[in-house]
Tab-separated table of N, CA and C in Angstrom:
chain	number	residue	atom	x	y	z
A	1	UNK	N	0.844	-1.182	0.000
A	1	UNK	CA	0.000	0.000	0.000
A	1	UNK	C	0.881	1.234	0.000
A	2	UNK	N	0.460	2.215	-0.747
A	2	UNK	CA	1.183	3.474	-0.835
A	2	UNK	C	0.325	4.555	-0.179
A	3	UNK	N	0.802	5.134	0.910
A	3	UNK	CA	0.058	6.153	1.635
A	3	UNK	C	0.786	7.484	1.500
A	4	UNK	N	0.052	8.514	1.058
A	4	UNK	CA	0.623	9.849	0.906
A	4	UNK	C	-0.203	10.810	1.751
A	5	UNK	N	0.446	11.542	2.628
A	5	UNK	CA	-0.248	12.494	3.501
A	5	UNK	C	0.116	13.906	3.073
A	6	UNK	N	-0.483	14.359	1.973
A	6	UNK	CA	-0.179	15.692	1.453
A	6	UNK	C	-1.036	16.774	2.101
A	7	UNK	N	-2.317	16.514	2.265
A	7	UNK	CA	-3.233	17.543	2.744
A	7	UNK	C	-3.695	17.198	4.164
A	8	UNK	N	-2.796	17.301	5.123
A	8	UNK	CA	-3.120	17.005	6.504
A	8	UNK	C	-3.432	18.314	7.221
A	9	UNK	N	-4.586	18.352	7.894
A	9	UNK	CA	-4.967	19.552	8.635
A	9	UNK	C	-4.025	19.759	9.817
A	10	UNK	N	-3.643	21.005	10.048
A	10	UNK	CA	-2.766	21.373	11.154
A	10	UNK	C	-3.488	22.387	12.037
A	11	UNK	N	-3.188	22.400	13.334
A	11	UNK	CA	-3.811	23.399	14.212
A	11	UNK	C	-3.381	24.820	13.823
A	12	UNK	N	-4.302	25.757	13.945
A	12	UNK	CA	-3.989	27.156	13.665
A	12	UNK	C	-3.127	27.727	14.784
A	13	UNK	N	-2.545	28.888	14.542
A	13	UNK	CA	-1.741	29.561	15.573
A	13	UNK	C	-2.595	29.891	16.792
A	14	UNK	N	-3.852	30.277	16.557
A	14	UNK	CA	-4.764	30.571	17.662
A	14	UNK	C	-5.016	29.323	18.507
A	15	UNK	N	-5.164	28.184	17.857
A	15	UNK	CA	-5.401	26.935	18.572
A	15	UNK	C	-4.174	26.551	19.397
A	16	UNK	N	-2.995	26.682	18.817
A	16	UNK	CA	-1.766	26.345	19.537
A	16	UNK	C	-1.539	27.249	20.742
A	17	UNK	N	-1.967	28.512	20.643
A	17	UNK	CA	-1.711	29.487	21.715
A	17	UNK	C	-2.780	29.482	22.808
A	18	UNK	N	-3.918	28.846	22.567
A	18	UNK	CA	-5.027	28.998	23.508
A	18	UNK	C	-5.241	27.777	24.410
A	19	UNK	N	-4.267	26.932	24.545
A	19	UNK	CA	-4.419	25.744	25.368
A	19	UNK	C	-4.571	26.062	26.849
A	20	UNK	N	-5.447	25.331	27.528
A	20	UNK	CA	-5.631	25.463	28.970
A	20	UNK	C	-5.480	24.081	29.604
A	21	UNK	N	-5.012	24.067	30.837
A	21	UNK	CA	-4.784	22.807	31.536
A	21	UNK	C	-6.097	22.232	32.048
A	22	UNK	N	-6.276	20.930	31.815
A	22	UNK	CA	-7.429	20.197	32.343
A	22	UNK	C	-6.854	19.083	33.218
A	23	UNK	N	-7.074	19.183	34.505
A	23	UNK	CA	-6.545	18.187	35.443
A	23	UNK	C	-7.241	16.834	35.238
A	24	UNK	N	-6.582	15.778	35.700
A	24	UNK	CA	-7.162	14.448	35.613
A	24	UNK	C	-8.504	14.389	36.319
A	25	UNK	N	-9.501	13.811	35.661
A	25	UNK	CA	-10.842	13.721	36.222
A	25	UNK	C	-11.685	14.960	36.040
A	26	UNK	N	-11.116	16.024	35.464
A	26	UNK	CA	-11.844	17.300	35.319
A	26	UNK	C	-12.586	17.371	33.990
A	27	UNK	N	-13.485	18.346	33.915
A	27	UNK	CA	-14.336	18.579	32.751
A	27	UNK	C	-14.238	20.040	32.358
A	28	UNK	N	-14.167	20.324	31.062
A	28	UNK	CA	-14.158	21.705	30.583
A	28	UNK	C	-15.130	21.799	29.417
A	29	UNK	N	-15.976	22.833	29.399
A	29	UNK	CA	-16.953	23.011	28.321
A	29	UNK	C	-16.621	24.244	27.503
A	30	UNK	N	-16.941	24.163	26.206
A	30	UNK	CA	-16.674	25.245	25.261
A	30	UNK	C	-17.939	25.472	24.423
A	31	UNK	N	-18.794	26.439	24.793
A	31	UNK	CA	-19.978	26.732	23.983
A	31	UNK	C	-19.609	27.609	22.782
A	32	UNK	N	-20.359	27.451	21.676
A	32	UNK	CA	-20.112	28.240	20.466
A	32	UNK	C	-21.420	28.821	19.960
A	33	UNK	N	-21.331	30.015	19.346
A	33	UNK	CA	-22.541	30.628	18.812
A	33	UNK	C	-22.905	29.985	17.472
A	34	UNK	N	-24.109	30.190	16.972
A	34	UNK	CA	-24.584	29.508	15.766
A	34	UNK	C	-23.789	29.816	14.498
A	35	UNK	N	-23.038	30.905	14.458
A	35	UNK	CA	-22.280	31.243	13.257
A	35	UNK	C	-21.051	30.350	13.065
A	36	UNK	N	-20.635	29.621	14.087
A	36	UNK	CA	-19.463	28.751	13.982
A	36	UNK	C	-19.876	27.442	13.317
A	37	UNK	N	-19.290	27.160	12.128
A	37	UNK	CA	-19.615	25.950	11.378
A	37	UNK	C	-18.736	24.760	11.752
A	38	UNK	N	-17.519	25.015	12.251
A	38	UNK	CA	-16.635	23.928	12.667
A	38	UNK	C	-15.641	24.459	13.694
A	39	UNK	N	-15.125	23.535	14.519
A	39	UNK	CA	-14.178	23.907	15.566
A	39	UNK	C	-12.941	23.016	15.484
A	40	UNK	N	-11.802	23.575	15.908
A	40	UNK	CA	-10.558	22.818	16.014
A	40	UNK	C	-10.417	22.330	17.455
A	41	UNK	N	-10.035	21.075	17.623
A	41	UNK	CA	-9.818	20.490	18.944
A	41	UNK	C	-8.393	19.942	18.978
A	42	UNK	N	-7.605	20.402	19.954
A	42	UNK	CA	-6.234	19.928	20.133
A	42	UNK	C	-6.058	19.493	21.581
A	43	UNK	N	-5.642	18.241	21.774
A	43	UNK	CA	-5.373	17.708	23.103
A	43	UNK	C	-3.944	17.185	23.126
A	44	UNK	N	-3.197	17.538	24.185
A	44	UNK	CA	-1.816	17.070	24.305
A	44	UNK	C	-1.421	17.039	25.782
A	45	UNK	N	-0.292	16.370	26.052
A	45	UNK	CA	0.257	16.323	27.407
A	45	UNK	C	1.739	16.669	27.327
A	46	UNK	N	2.394	16.608	28.477
A	46	UNK	CA	3.825	16.904	28.525
A	46	UNK	C	4.674	15.642	28.372
A	47	UNK	N	4.139	14.595	27.801
A	47	UNK	CA	4.847	13.334	27.623
A	47	UNK	C	4.192	12.196	28.374
A	48	UNK	N	3.219	12.520	29.179
A	48	UNK	CA	2.475	11.505	29.921
A	48	UNK	C	1.359	10.938	29.048
A	49	UNK	N	0.727	9.846	29.502
A	49	UNK	CA	-0.400	9.295	28.736
A	49	UNK	C	-1.552	10.303	28.615
A	50	UNK	N	-2.232	10.237	27.491
A	50	UNK	CA	-3.393	11.082	27.226
A	50	UNK	C	-4.605	10.167	27.160
A	51	UNK	N	-5.544	10.376	28.056
A	51	UNK	CA	-6.757	9.568	28.128
A	51	UNK	C	-7.917	10.546	28.275
A	52	UNK	N	-8.744	10.677	27.235
A	52	UNK	CA	-9.758	11.729	27.253
A	52	UNK	C	-11.014	11.310	26.509
A	53	UNK	N	-12.065	12.094	26.738
A	53	UNK	CA	-13.330	11.933	26.023
A	53	UNK	C	-13.731	13.304	25.499
A	54	UNK	N	-14.088	13.362	24.229
A	54	UNK	CA	-14.572	14.586	23.594
A	54	UNK	C	-16.043	14.359	23.279
A	55	UNK	N	-16.894	15.270	23.737
A	55	UNK	CA	-18.329	15.155	23.501
A	55	UNK	C	-18.810	16.378	22.741
A	56	UNK	N	-19.605	16.162	21.716
A	56	UNK	CA	-20.231	17.249	20.965
A	56	UNK	C	-21.725	17.196	21.239
A	57	UNK	N	-22.222	18.243	21.909
A	57	UNK	CA	-23.643	18.349	22.214
A	57	UNK	C	-24.240	19.382	21.261
A	58	UNK	N	-25.254	18.989	20.512
A	58	UNK	CA	-25.886	19.882	19.537
A	58	UNK	C	-27.350	20.067	19.901
A	59	UNK	N	-27.600	21.061	20.729
A	59	UNK	CA	-28.966	21.352	21.138
A	59	UNK	C	-29.411	20.434	22.260
A	60	UNK	N	-30.543	20.781	22.879
A	60	UNK	CA	-30.992	20.031	24.054
A	60	UNK	C	-31.617	18.669	23.738
A	61	UNK	N	-32.112	18.448	22.523
A	61	UNK	CA	-32.868	17.227	22.230
A	61	UNK	C	-32.116	16.216	21.378
A	62	UNK	N	-30.841	16.463	21.062
A	62	UNK	CA	-30.080	15.542	20.229
A	62	UNK	C	-29.140	14.696	21.079
A	63	UNK	N	-28.851	13.496	20.609
A	63	UNK	CA	-27.875	12.647	21.284
A	63	UNK	C	-26.491	13.248	21.113
A	64	UNK	N	-25.663	13.133	22.140
A	64	UNK	CA	-24.314	13.667	22.022
A	64	UNK	C	-23.451	12.695	21.234
A	65	UNK	N	-22.478	13.255	20.513
A	65	UNK	CA	-21.507	12.464	19.774
A	65	UNK	C	-20.238	12.417	20.619
A	66	UNK	N	-19.632	11.231	20.715
A	66	UNK	CA	-18.532	11.025	21.650
A	66	UNK	C	-17.326	10.424	20.938
A	67	UNK	N	-16.146	10.952	21.268
A	67	UNK	CA	-14.869	10.374	20.848
A	67	UNK	C	-14.114	10.024	22.124
A	68	UNK	N	-13.750	8.763	22.286
A	68	UNK	CA	-12.909	8.350	23.405
A	68	UNK	C	-11.539	8.052	22.828
A	69	UNK	N	-10.488	8.573	23.472
A	69	UNK	CA	-9.159	8.386	22.904
A	69	UNK	C	-8.125	8.111	23.979
A	70	UNK	N	-7.074	7.425	23.539
A	70	UNK	CA	-5.948	7.118	24.417
A	70	UNK	C	-4.678	7.094	23.581
A	71	UNK	N	-3.614	7.675	24.117
A	71	UNK	CA	-2.285	7.558	23.535
A	71	UNK	C	-1.286	7.509	24.682
A	72	UNK	N	-0.228	6.740	24.500
A	72	UNK	CA	0.755	6.558	25.568
A	72	UNK	C	1.572	7.809	25.840
A	73	UNK	N	1.744	8.651	24.830
A	73	UNK	CA	2.567	9.851	24.980
A	73	UNK	C	1.877	11.006	24.255
A	74	UNK	N	1.231	11.887	25.005
A	74	UNK	CA	0.480	12.992	24.430
A	74	UNK	C	1.342	14.123	23.914
A	75	UNK	N	2.671	14.026	24.094
A	75	UNK	CA	3.576	15.028	23.521
A	75	UNK	C	4.036	14.577	22.130
A	76	UNK	N	4.447	13.328	22.018
A	76	UNK	CA	4.853	12.784	20.715
A	76	UNK	C	3.661	12.551	19.806
A	77	UNK	N	2.519	12.204	20.377
A	77	UNK	CA	1.326	11.895	19.601
A	77	UNK	C	0.118	12.657	20.145
A	78	UNK	N	0.078	13.963	19.957
A	78	UNK	CA	-1.104	14.726	20.392
A	78	UNK	C	-2.297	14.390	19.486
A	79	UNK	N	-3.489	14.759	19.939
A	79	UNK	CA	-4.707	14.520	19.164
A	79	UNK	C	-5.207	15.846	18.610
A	80	UNK	N	-5.505	15.873	17.304
A	80	UNK	CA	-6.066	17.065	16.668
A	80	UNK	C	-7.163	16.632	15.713
A	81	UNK	N	-8.284	17.356	15.742
A	81	UNK	CA	-9.359	17.111	14.783
A	81	UNK	C	-10.136	18.394	14.553
A	82	UNK	N	-10.945	18.376	13.500
A	82	UNK	CA	-11.881	19.459	13.203
A	82	UNK	C	-13.280	18.849	13.231
A	83	UNK	N	-14.129	19.387	14.105
A	83	UNK	CA	-15.502	18.902	14.241
A	83	UNK	C	-16.463	19.872	13.562
A	84	UNK	N	-17.365	19.345	12.759
A	84	UNK	CA	-18.406	20.164	12.138
A	84	UNK	C	-19.468	20.473	13.191
A	85	UNK	N	-19.851	21.750	13.303
A	85	UNK	CA	-20.834	22.171	14.310
A	85	UNK	C	-21.902	23.076	13.688
A	86	UNK	N	-22.652	22.582	12.699
A	86	UNK	CA	-23.678	23.443	12.091
A	86	UNK	C	-24.850	23.657	13.035
A	87	UNK	N	-25.514	24.770	12.892
A	87	UNK	CA	-26.708	25.045	13.681
A	87	UNK	C	-26.394	25.713	15.004
A	88	UNK	N	-27.385	25.719	15.876
A	88	UNK	CA	-27.233	26.426	17.149
A	88	UNK	C	-27.186	25.453	18.309
A	89	UNK	N	-26.766	25.953	19.452
A	89	UNK	CA	-26.734	25.158	20.667
A	89	UNK	C	-25.575	24.196	20.758
A	90	UNK	N	-24.464	24.484	20.067
A	90	UNK	CA	-23.319	23.577	20.055
A	90	UNK	C	-22.411	23.816	21.248
A	91	UNK	N	-22.069	22.731	21.931
A	91	UNK	CA	-21.143	22.768	23.051
A	91	UNK	C	-20.168	21.607	22.881
A	92	UNK	N	-18.871	21.895	22.965
A	92	UNK	CA	-17.855	20.849	22.977
A	92	UNK	C	-17.434	20.676	24.434
A	93	UNK	N	-17.476	19.431	24.893
A	93	UNK	CA	-17.113	19.136	26.270
A	93	UNK	C	-15.907	18.202	26.265
A	94	UNK	N	-14.847	18.600	26.977
A	94	UNK	CA	-13.620	17.816	27.075
A	94	UNK	C	-13.544	17.245	28.484
A	95	UNK	N	-13.382	15.929	28.592
A	95	UNK	CA	-13.269	15.262	29.880
A	95	UNK	C	-11.910	14.561	29.921
A	96	UNK	N	-11.087	14.890	30.917
A	96	UNK	CA	-9.833	14.184	31.126
A	96	UNK	C	-10.159	12.960	31.967
A	97	UNK	N	-10.190	11.784	31.337
A	97	UNK	CA	-10.579	10.559	32.030
A	97	UNK	C	-9.396	9.888	32.726
A	98	UNK	N	-8.241	10.518	32.696
A	98	UNK	CA	-7.058	9.991	33.377
A	98	UNK	C	-7.106	10.359	34.861
A	99	UNK	N	-6.261	9.704	35.680
A	99	UNK	CA	-6.175	10.091	37.097
A	99	UNK	C	-5.622	11.506	37.258
A	100	UNK	N	-5.743	12.049	38.458
A	100	UNK	CA	-5.341	13.429	38.738
A	100	UNK	C	-3.854	13.657	38.463
A	101	UNK	N	-3.039	12.606	38.470
A	101	UNK	CA	-1.603	12.749	38.221
A	101	UNK	C	-1.281	13.028	36.756
A	102	UNK	N	-2.281	12.948	35.864
A	102	UNK	CA	-2.040	13.093	34.433
A	102	UNK	C	-2.840	14.250	33.844
A	103	UNK	N	-2.400	15.495	34.057
A	103	UNK	CA	-3.104	16.630	33.434
A	103	UNK	C	-2.858	16.657	31.927
A	104	UNK	N	-3.707	17.355	31.224
A	104	UNK	CA	-3.535	17.537	29.777
A	104	UNK	C	-3.823	18.982	29.421
A	105	UNK	N	-3.418	19.352	28.232
A	105	UNK	CA	-3.695	20.682	27.698
A	105	UNK	C	-4.741	20.543	26.604
A	106	UNK	N	-5.796	21.337	26.685
A	106	UNK	CA	-6.878	21.301	25.703
A	106	UNK	C	-7.068	22.672	25.090
A	107	UNK	N	-7.260	22.692	23.778
A	107	UNK	CA	-7.583	23.924	23.059
A	107	UNK	C	-8.748	23.632	22.122
A	108	UNK	N	-9.806	24.429	22.209
A	108	UNK	CA	-10.972	24.299	21.333
A	108	UNK	C	-11.295	25.705	20.829
A	109	UNK	N	-11.108	25.933	19.522
A	109	UNK	CA	-11.325	27.258	18.930
A	109	UNK	C	-12.131	27.118	17.643
A	110	UNK	N	-12.831	28.183	17.227
A	110	UNK	CA	-13.562	28.128	15.956
A	110	UNK	C	-12.618	27.901	14.783
A	111	UNK	N	-13.051	27.093	13.830
A	111	UNK	CA	-12.273	26.853	12.611
A	111	UNK	C	-12.865	27.648	11.451
A	112	UNK	N	-14.136	27.428	11.171
A	112	UNK	CA	-14.789	28.205	10.117
A	112	UNK	C	-16.035	28.867	10.683
A	113	UNK	N	-16.240	30.100	10.265
A	113	UNK	CA	-17.370	30.893	10.746
A	113	UNK	C	-18.197	31.320	9.544
A	114	UNK	N	-19.495	31.096	9.620
A	114	UNK	CA	-20.417	31.467	8.564
A	114	UNK	C	-20.961	32.853	8.889
A	115	UNK	N	-20.465	33.875	8.195
A	115	UNK	CA	-20.888	35.244	8.452
A	115	UNK	C	-22.341	35.497	8.040
A	116	UNK	N	-22.888	34.621	7.212
A	116	UNK	CA	-24.264	34.803	6.750
A	116	UNK	C	-25.280	34.210	7.720
A	117	UNK	N	-24.823	33.423	8.681
A	117	UNK	CA	-25.747	32.791	9.629
A	117	UNK	C	-26.303	33.831	10.585
A	118	UNK	N	-27.589	33.791	10.780
A	118	UNK	CA	-28.218	34.684	11.742
A	118	UNK	C	-28.003	34.164	13.150
A	119	UNK	N	-27.773	35.055	14.086
A	119	UNK	CA	-27.551	34.623	15.464
A	119	UNK	C	-28.840	34.633	16.270
A	120	UNK	N	-29.919	35.149	15.700
A	120	UNK	CA	-31.196	35.173	16.402
A	120	UNK	C	-32.061	34.009	15.940
A	121	UNK	N	-32.917	33.548	16.801
A	121	UNK	CA	-33.845	32.486	16.443
A	121	UNK	C	-34.865	33.027	15.450
A	122	UNK	N	-35.241	32.198	14.486
A	122	UNK	CA	-36.221	32.592	13.485
A	122	UNK	C	-37.490	31.807	13.750
A	123	UNK	N	-38.578	32.499	14.010
A	123	UNK	CA	-39.843	31.837	14.287
A	123	UNK	C	-40.297	31.087	13.047
A	124	UNK	N	-40.476	29.799	13.178
A	124	UNK	CA	-40.902	28.995	12.040
A	124	UNK	C	-39.746	28.403	11.279
A	125	UNK	N	-38.625	29.076	11.198
A	125	UNK	CA	-37.455	28.557	10.495
A	125	UNK	C	-37.779	28.225	9.057
A	126	UNK	N	-37.356	27.021	8.621
A	126	UNK	CA	-37.592	26.573	7.258
A	126	UNK	C	-38.831	25.686	7.150
A	127	UNK	N	-39.654	25.681	8.159
A	127	UNK	CA	-40.819	24.799	8.182
A	127	UNK	C	-41.958	25.439	7.397
A	128	UNK	N	-42.569	24.633	6.513
A	128	UNK	CA	-43.745	25.084	5.772
A	128	UNK	C	-44.904	24.207	6.193
A	129	UNK	N	-45.964	24.796	6.726
A	129	UNK	CA	-47.110	24.032	7.198
A	129	UNK	C	-48.273	24.284	6.249
A	130	UNK	N	-48.857	23.188	5.757
A	130	UNK	CA	-50.072	23.279	4.949
A	130	UNK	C	-49.832	23.612	3.501
A	131	UNK	N	-48.681	23.338	2.959
A	131	UNK	CA	-48.471	23.589	1.529
A	131	UNK	C	-47.020	23.466	1.149
A	132	UNK	N	-46.747	23.667	-0.125
A	132	UNK	CA	-45.389	23.595	-0.655
A	132	UNK	C	-44.933	24.980	-1.051
A	133	UNK	N	-43.656	25.219	-0.932
A	133	UNK	CA	-43.092	26.498	-1.371
A	133	UNK	C	-43.048	26.513	-2.904
A	134	UNK	N	-43.454	27.591	-3.500
A	134	UNK	CA	-43.335	27.771	-4.941
A	134	UNK	C	-44.521	27.281	-5.742
A	135	UNK	N	-45.576	26.807	-5.095
A	135	UNK	CA	-46.720	26.345	-5.868
A	135	UNK	C	-47.875	27.250	-5.673
């Protein structure tokens, strides 16, 4: 098999600079406004094991999406991803599932922002009751 990694996403400078410490067993939440279409998530340690759970909550009535991850060395092998977060009510929750002796650094920042998205709720939205649009 021939594997070529030409277009690999990298954390932005803002993501690299905005890391905060999450102690073992702790939880940190990152809410985003509706204009944010995707977020960057970067998790790393100082060389210790990285054991974490990333949860994406999209509104009050949807099931959360969960990523559970483990790496033996969070400095040599940090975790980075871009999560799509369309719509409103998006919260990214980072849980350090390791013991208190294993803190980690977490950064969650907006990746793409839709400037055309309205930040206010629209009564009715795209729902059409009792007929079809255009007829």
